[in-house]
Amino acid sequence: KQWYQRRVAITAGNFGTDAAHHGSDPDKWDFKPIVPPISLSTTFKQPAPGQPPVYDYSRAGNPTRTAFEECIAKLEGGKYCVATSSGLAATMLLVNTLKAGDHILCCDDVYGGTNRYFNRVVSNFGIEITMCDPTDLEKFKSNLRDNTTMIWIETPTNPTMKICDIAGVVEIVKKRYEGKQVPKVIADNTFSTPYFQRPLELGADCSINSVTKYINGHTDVVMGVISTNNKEFYDKLTFLIMAVGPCPSPFDCYLALRGVRTLHLRMRQHETNSLAVGRWLEKHPRVSKVIHPGLPSHPQHELAKRQMKGFSGMLSFIIDGGKEEATLFLQSLKVCYDSCICAS
């Protein structure tokens, strides 16, 4: 009850107001639009060569994109945000801050696209990857190396819903590298969104989200975001956006900015629905296990309550049988769809 009252007090704050207004100030533009315009121009007039007033080329920056980035930074409790053309593009941008010989320590249960990118692409460029169970902090600590430059955690994880102790990982990293260059701690916040969890407030250097999922929320945009409070690192990311080019379209930024305005309302309902489904599944005779951090049966339920302000619509469960039975189950769904996109 005490946790629930604290959660309500925190999430009830100004999140919805910030989502609706931050980054969308009409006074940004001379004609005072209530809704930020979709700026489709690829280039902008300069008063003199090499002296752009604000923007020069849309790959580097765009007024519609800026409005969306400012909104997300505010919601994440950060100062800066970089929007990218997909969640994996955001991952790629972060990895592009590394060099050959560096080491990434990543949680062992992670989004399949991240796993594929790290182990089948990044590993080909001289960057070492170690996958480790993030729920065992001592084991996680033992896998840190002198050349570790990035810690990649996802919480809750996809698909087994493990909870990574963000503050615990940050503390271990700071102690291990005291007086040395400290690896960047990256937290994938996609399953929680900034409405239910703010990794930056727990000490992470960056919070990354696949906007494609909950933030946009309408299954019609592919995009990613990176939020941070580190100005030097933000400047490096903005340089890489220009140099590497994984920028989102202005129209997608407009759609995502519109979608995020209802994030707080949608996440509350997602939580209500998933808990109802999870409790029902726990009683079903053909379900052997339900994995939902909001249920007391989850092995890290108490950590989830400390770290998160609520729970999303994501859950996993195991039914009796094997692949054939699982396929039959998915083919028999009447309300949900068997699809590769979740959290939308």
PDB file of N, CA, C and O in Angstrom, residues 144-193:
ATOM      1  N   LEU A 144      33.798  -7.544 -15.435  1.00  0.00           N
ATOM      2  CA  LEU A 144      34.353  -6.245 -15.809  1.00  0.00           C
ATOM      3  C   LEU A 144      35.845  -6.386 -16.095  1.00  0.00           C
ATOM      4  O   LEU A 144      36.556  -7.127 -15.409  1.00  0.00           O
ATOM      5  N   ARG A 145      36.334  -5.694 -17.119  1.00  0.00           N
ATOM      6  CA  ARG A 145      37.738  -5.763 -17.498  1.00  0.00           C
ATOM      7  C   ARG A 145      38.349  -4.363 -17.527  1.00  0.00           C
ATOM      8  O   ARG A 145      37.636  -3.358 -17.486  1.00  0.00           O
ATOM      9  N   ASP A 146      39.649  -4.317 -17.640  1.00  0.00           N
ATOM     10  CA  ASP A 146      40.320  -3.019 -17.738  1.00  0.00           C
ATOM     11  C   ASP A 146      39.930  -2.281 -19.019  1.00  0.00           C
ATOM     12  O   ASP A 146      39.946  -1.055 -19.064  1.00  0.00           O
ATOM     13  N   ASN A 147      39.581  -3.047 -20.066  1.00  0.00           N
ATOM     14  CA  ASN A 147      39.218  -2.409 -21.340  1.00  0.00           C
ATOM     15  C   ASN A 147      37.707  -2.296 -21.527  1.00  0.00           C
ATOM     16  O   ASN A 147      37.236  -1.977 -22.622  1.00  0.00           O
ATOM     17  N   THR A 148      36.937  -2.545 -20.455  1.00  0.00           N
ATOM     18  CA  THR A 148      35.481  -2.373 -20.536  1.00  0.00           C
ATOM     19  C   THR A 148      35.165  -0.886 -20.654  1.00  0.00           C
ATOM     20  O   THR A 148      35.564  -0.087 -19.811  1.00  0.00           O
ATOM     21  N   THR A 149      34.460  -0.517 -21.700  1.00  0.00           N
ATOM     22  CA  THR A 149      34.138   0.897 -21.922  1.00  0.00           C
ATOM     23  C   THR A 149      32.629   1.154 -21.956  1.00  0.00           C
ATOM     24  O   THR A 149      32.205   2.309 -21.948  1.00  0.00           O
ATOM     25  N   MET A 150      31.841   0.069 -21.989  1.00  0.00           N
ATOM     26  CA  MET A 150      30.388   0.243 -22.021  1.00  0.00           C
ATOM     27  C   MET A 150      29.702  -0.908 -21.295  1.00  0.00           C
ATOM     28  O   MET A 150      30.047  -2.081 -21.502  1.00  0.00           O
ATOM     29  N   ILE A 151      28.753  -0.561 -20.435  1.00  0.00           N
ATOM     30  CA  ILE A 151      27.911  -1.543 -19.745  1.00  0.00           C
ATOM     31  C   ILE A 151      26.517  -1.411 -20.327  1.00  0.00           C
ATOM     32  O   ILE A 151      25.933  -0.315 -20.297  1.00  0.00           O
ATOM     33  N   TRP A 152      25.982  -2.510 -20.847  1.00  0.00           N
ATOM     34  CA  TRP A 152      24.673  -2.458 -21.508  1.00  0.00           C
ATOM     35  C   TRP A 152      23.670  -3.288 -20.710  1.00  0.00           C
ATOM     36  O   TRP A 152      23.788  -4.501 -20.633  1.00  0.00           O
ATOM     37  N   ILE A 153      22.708  -2.610 -20.101  1.00  0.00           N
ATOM     38  CA  ILE A 153      21.687  -3.328 -19.351  1.00  0.00           C
ATOM     39  C   ILE A 153      20.306  -2.996 -19.919  1.00  0.00           C
ATOM     40  O   ILE A 153      20.086  -1.925 -20.476  1.00  0.00           O
ATOM     41  N   GLU A 154      19.431  -3.942 -19.773  1.00  0.00           N
ATOM     42  CA  GLU A 154      18.058  -3.796 -20.243  1.00  0.00           C
ATOM     43  C   GLU A 154      17.165  -4.197 -19.081  1.00  0.00           C
ATOM     44  O   GLU A 154      17.362  -5.272 -18.488  1.00  0.00           O
ATOM     45  N   THR A 155      16.207  -3.355 -18.712  1.00  0.00           N
ATOM     46  CA  THR A 155      15.382  -3.706 -17.561  1.00  0.00           C
ATOM     47  C   THR A 155      14.007  -3.063 -17.641  1.00  0.00           C
ATOM     48  O   THR A 155      13.908  -1.849 -17.807  1.00  0.00           O
ATOM     49  N   PRO A 156      12.942  -3.891 -17.603  1.00  0.00           N
ATOM     50  CA  PRO A 156      12.957  -5.353 -17.635  1.00  0.00           C
ATOM     51  C   PRO A 156      13.524  -5.862 -18.961  1.00  0.00           C
ATOM     52  O   PRO A 156      13.436  -5.188 -19.986  1.00  0.00           O
ATOM     53  N   THR A 157      14.083  -7.086 -18.912  1.00  0.00           N
ATOM     54  CA  THR A 157      14.707  -7.634 -20.106  1.00  0.00           C
ATOM     55  C   THR A 157      13.656  -8.251 -21.031  1.00  0.00           C
ATOM     56  O   THR A 157      12.550  -8.576 -20.627  1.00  0.00           O
ATOM     57  N   ASN A 158      14.070  -8.380 -22.281  1.00  0.00           N
ATOM     58  CA  ASN A 158      13.228  -8.964 -23.316  1.00  0.00           C
ATOM     59  C   ASN A 158      13.842 -10.304 -23.741  1.00  0.00           C
ATOM     60  O   ASN A 158      14.966 -10.326 -24.244  1.00  0.00           O
ATOM     61  N   PRO A 159      13.184 -11.456 -23.513  1.00  0.00           N
ATOM     62  CA  PRO A 159      11.761 -11.578 -23.173  1.00  0.00           C
ATOM     63  C   PRO A 159      11.472 -12.117 -21.776  1.00  0.00           C
ATOM     64  O   PRO A 159      10.303 -12.276 -21.420  1.00  0.00           O
ATOM     65  N   THR A 160      12.502 -12.401 -20.973  1.00  0.00           N
ATOM     66  CA  THR A 160      12.233 -13.112 -19.717  1.00  0.00           C
ATOM     67  C   THR A 160      12.005 -12.183 -18.525  1.00  0.00           C
ATOM     68  O   THR A 160      11.932 -12.650 -17.385  1.00  0.00           O
ATOM     69  N   MET A 161      11.939 -10.891 -18.765  1.00  0.00           N
ATOM     70  CA  MET A 161      11.507  -9.920 -17.751  1.00  0.00           C
ATOM     71  C   MET A 161      12.381  -9.904 -16.500  1.00  0.00           C
ATOM     72  O   MET A 161      11.911  -9.705 -15.392  1.00  0.00           O
ATOM     73  N   LYS A 162      13.697 -10.104 -16.696  1.00  0.00           N
ATOM     74  CA  LYS A 162      14.613  -9.943 -15.573  1.00  0.00           C
ATOM     75  C   LYS A 162      14.700  -8.463 -15.214  1.00  0.00           C
ATOM     76  O   LYS A 162      14.571  -7.594 -16.078  1.00  0.00           O
ATOM     77  N   ILE A 163      14.937  -8.176 -13.945  1.00  0.00           N
ATOM     78  CA  ILE A 163      15.110  -6.799 -13.494  1.00  0.00           C
ATOM     79  C   ILE A 163      16.578  -6.567 -13.158  1.00  0.00           C
ATOM     80  O   ILE A 163      17.157  -7.287 -12.336  1.00  0.00           O
ATOM     81  N   CYS A 164      17.196  -5.604 -13.810  1.00  0.00           N
ATOM     82  CA  CYS A 164      18.585  -5.235 -13.534  1.00  0.00           C
ATOM     83  C   CYS A 164      18.606  -4.112 -12.501  1.00  0.00           C
ATOM     84  O   CYS A 164      17.895  -3.116 -12.664  1.00  0.00           O
ATOM     85  N   ASP A 165      19.396  -4.266 -11.488  1.00  0.00           N
ATOM     86  CA  ASP A 165      19.538  -3.242 -10.455  1.00  0.00           C
ATOM     87  C   ASP A 165      20.414  -2.116 -11.014  1.00  0.00           C
ATOM     88  O   ASP A 165      21.646  -2.183 -10.948  1.00  0.00           O
ATOM     89  N   ILE A 166      19.780  -1.084 -11.561  1.00  0.00           N
ATOM     90  CA  ILE A 166      20.534  -0.014 -12.236  1.00  0.00           C
ATOM     91  C   ILE A 166      21.480   0.682 -11.260  1.00  0.00           C
ATOM     92  O   ILE A 166      22.676   0.845 -11.534  1.00  0.00           O
ATOM     93  N   ALA A 167      20.958   1.090 -10.105  1.00  0.00           N
ATOM     94  CA  ALA A 167      21.790   1.790  -9.121  1.00  0.00           C
ATOM     95  C   ALA A 167      22.908   0.880  -8.619  1.00  0.00           C
ATOM     96  O   ALA A 167      24.038   1.342  -8.384  1.00  0.00           O
ATOM     97  N   GLY A 168      22.604  -0.411  -8.451  1.00  0.00           N
ATOM     98  CA  GLY A 168      23.618  -1.368  -8.001  1.00  0.00           C
ATOM     99  C   GLY A 168      24.741  -1.513  -9.014  1.00  0.00           C
ATOM    100  O   GLY A 168      25.928  -1.557  -8.646  1.00  0.00           O
ATOM    101  N   VAL A 169      24.401  -1.603 -10.282  1.00  0.00           N
ATOM    102  CA  VAL A 169      25.408  -1.707 -11.344  1.00  0.00           C
ATOM    103  C   VAL A 169      26.260  -0.442 -11.394  1.00  0.00           C
ATOM    104  O   VAL A 169      27.496  -0.506 -11.500  1.00  0.00           O
ATOM    105  N   VAL A 170      25.617   0.714 -11.301  1.00  0.00           N
ATOM    106  CA  VAL A 170      26.345   1.988 -11.333  1.00  0.00           C
ATOM    107  C   VAL A 170      27.345   2.070 -10.181  1.00  0.00           C
ATOM    108  O   VAL A 170      28.503   2.481 -10.369  1.00  0.00           O
ATOM    109  N   GLU A 171      26.938   1.657  -9.001  1.00  0.00           N
ATOM    110  CA  GLU A 171      27.825   1.703  -7.833  1.00  0.00           C
ATOM    111  C   GLU A 171      29.036   0.791  -8.027  1.00  0.00           C
ATOM    112  O   GLU A 171      30.179   1.176  -7.729  1.00  0.00           O
ATOM    113  N   ILE A 172      28.798  -0.425  -8.538  1.00  0.00           N
ATOM    114  CA  ILE A 172      29.893  -1.371  -8.780  1.00  0.00           C
ATOM    115  C   ILE A 172      30.880  -0.798  -9.786  1.00  0.00           C
ATOM    116  O   ILE A 172      32.097  -0.866  -9.603  1.00  0.00           O
ATOM    117  N   VAL A 173      30.369  -0.222 -10.849  1.00  0.00           N
ATOM    118  CA  VAL A 173      31.222   0.328 -11.904  1.00  0.00           C
ATOM    119  C   VAL A 173      32.063   1.490 -11.371  1.00  0.00           C
ATOM    120  O   VAL A 173      33.264   1.585 -11.647  1.00  0.00           O
ATOM    121  N   LYS A 174      31.454   2.380 -10.604  1.00  0.00           N
ATOM    122  CA  LYS A 174      32.192   3.532 -10.070  1.00  0.00           C
ATOM    123  C   LYS A 174      33.311   3.090  -9.130  1.00  0.00           C
ATOM    124  O   LYS A 174      34.423   3.648  -9.154  1.00  0.00           O
ATOM    125  N   LYS A 175      33.044   2.083  -8.299  1.00  0.00           N
ATOM    126  CA  LYS A 175      34.076   1.596  -7.373  1.00  0.00           C
ATOM    127  C   LYS A 175      35.197   0.889  -8.124  1.00  0.00           C
ATOM    128  O   LYS A 175      36.374   1.064  -7.814  1.00  0.00           O
ATOM    129  N   ARG A 176      34.822   0.090  -9.100  1.00  0.00           N
ATOM    130  CA  ARG A 176      35.820  -0.698  -9.859  1.00  0.00           C
ATOM    131  C   ARG A 176      36.770   0.218 -10.638  1.00  0.00           C
ATOM    132  O   ARG A 176      37.958  -0.094 -10.796  1.00  0.00           O
ATOM    133  N   TYR A 177      36.258   1.332 -11.131  1.00  0.00           N
ATOM    134  CA  TYR A 177      37.070   2.198 -11.995  1.00  0.00           C
ATOM    135  C   TYR A 177      37.379   3.542 -11.339  1.00  0.00           C
ATOM    136  O   TYR A 177      37.633   4.520 -12.037  1.00  0.00           O
ATOM    137  N   GLU A 178      37.387   3.562 -10.036  1.00  0.00           N
ATOM    138  CA  GLU A 178      37.693   4.807  -9.332  1.00  0.00           C
ATOM    139  C   GLU A 178      39.087   5.312  -9.720  1.00  0.00           C
ATOM    140  O   GLU A 178      40.074   4.570  -9.682  1.00  0.00           O
ATOM    141  N   GLY A 179      39.145   6.569 -10.137  1.00  0.00           N
ATOM    142  CA  GLY A 179      40.414   7.150 -10.555  1.00  0.00           C
ATOM    143  C   GLY A 179      40.804   6.812 -11.979  1.00  0.00           C
ATOM    144  O   GLY A 179      41.877   7.198 -12.439  1.00  0.00           O
ATOM    145  N   LYS A 180      39.940   6.071 -12.679  1.00  0.00           N
ATOM    146  CA  LYS A 180      40.209   5.689 -14.061  1.00  0.00           C
ATOM    147  C   LYS A 180      39.057   6.164 -14.945  1.00  0.00           C
ATOM    148  O   LYS A 180      38.081   6.744 -14.466  1.00  0.00           O
ATOM    149  N   GLN A 181      39.163   5.906 -16.228  1.00  0.00           N
ATOM    150  CA  GLN A 181      38.063   6.213 -17.127  1.00  0.00           C
ATOM    151  C   GLN A 181      36.917   5.244 -16.843  1.00  0.00           C
ATOM    152  O   GLN A 181      37.063   4.036 -16.971  1.00  0.00           O
ATOM    153  N   VAL A 182      35.782   5.790 -16.462  1.00  0.00           N
ATOM    154  CA  VAL A 182      34.644   4.964 -16.054  1.00  0.00           C
ATOM    155  C   VAL A 182      33.804   4.588 -17.276  1.00  0.00           C
ATOM    156  O   VAL A 182      33.433   5.460 -18.073  1.00  0.00           O
ATOM    157  N   PRO A 183      33.509   3.307 -17.465  1.00  0.00           N
ATOM    158  CA  PRO A 183      32.664   2.895 -18.600  1.00  0.00           C
ATOM    159  C   PRO A 183      31.289   3.547 -18.537  1.00  0.00           C
ATOM    160  O   PRO A 183      30.755   3.802 -17.452  1.00  0.00           O
ATOM    161  N   LYS A 184      30.710   3.801 -19.699  1.00  0.00           N
ATOM    162  CA  LYS A 184      29.359   4.352 -19.770  1.00  0.00           C
ATOM    163  C   LYS A 184      28.347   3.253 -19.462  1.00  0.00           C
ATOM    164  O   LYS A 184      28.422   2.145 -20.001  1.00  0.00           O
ATOM    165  N   VAL A 185      27.409   3.553 -18.580  1.00  0.00           N
ATOM    166  CA  VAL A 185      26.315   2.620 -18.260  1.00  0.00           C
ATOM    167  C   VAL A 185      25.100   3.021 -19.086  1.00  0.00           C
ATOM    168  O   VAL A 185      24.557   4.115 -18.930  1.00  0.00           O
ATOM    169  N   ILE A 186      24.694   2.134 -19.993  1.00  0.00           N
ATOM    170  CA  ILE A 186      23.561   2.372 -20.878  1.00  0.00           C
ATOM    171  C   ILE A 186      22.399   1.501 -20.409  1.00  0.00           C
ATOM    172  O   ILE A 186      22.566   0.298 -20.223  1.00  0.00           O
ATOM    173  N   ALA A 187      21.227   2.087 -20.236  1.00  0.00           N
ATOM    174  CA  ALA A 187      20.056   1.331 -19.803  1.00  0.00           C
ATOM    175  C   ALA A 187      18.971   1.406 -20.869  1.00  0.00           C
ATOM    176  O   ALA A 187      18.520   2.498 -21.224  1.00  0.00           O
ATOM    177  N   ASP A 188      18.572   0.257 -21.384  1.00  0.00           N
ATOM    178  CA  ASP A 188      17.466   0.190 -22.336  1.00  0.00           C
ATOM    179  C   ASP A 188      16.165   0.229 -21.534  1.00  0.00           C
ATOM    180  O   ASP A 188      15.844  -0.697 -20.782  1.00  0.00           O
ATOM    181  N   ASN A 189      15.428   1.300 -21.716  1.00  0.00           N
ATOM    182  CA  ASN A 189      14.232   1.581 -20.912  1.00  0.00           C
ATOM    183  C   ASN A 189      12.932   1.309 -21.685  1.00  0.00           C
ATOM    184  O   ASN A 189      11.865   1.758 -21.280  1.00  0.00           O
ATOM    185  N   THR A 190      13.031   0.580 -22.799  1.00  0.00           N
ATOM    186  CA  THR A 190      11.906   0.425 -23.711  1.00  0.00           C
ATOM    187  C   THR A 190      10.677  -0.185 -23.052  1.00  0.00           C
ATOM    188  O   THR A 190       9.549   0.283 -23.271  1.00  0.00           O
ATOM    189  N   PHE A 191      10.855  -1.229 -22.257  1.00  0.00           N
ATOM    190  CA  PHE A 191       9.707  -1.924 -21.666  1.00  0.00           C
ATOM    191  C   PHE A 191       9.044  -1.121 -20.554  1.00  0.00           C
ATOM    192  O   PHE A 191       7.882  -1.361 -20.220  1.00  0.00           O
ATOM    193  N   SER A 192       9.777  -0.184 -19.950  1.00  0.00           N
ATOM    194  CA  SER A 192       9.216   0.603 -18.837  1.00  0.00           C
ATOM    195  C   SER A 192       8.742   1.977 -19.284  1.00  0.00           C
ATOM    196  O   SER A 192       7.732   2.486 -18.785  1.00  0.00           O
ATOM    197  N   THR A 193       9.486   2.599 -20.190  1.00  0.00           N
ATOM    198  CA  THR A 193       9.309   3.986 -20.606  1.00  0.00           C
ATOM    199  C   THR A 193       9.644   4.924 -19.447  1.00  0.00           C
ATOM    200  O   THR A 193       9.637   4.508 -18.285  1.00  0.00           O
TER     201      THR A 193
END
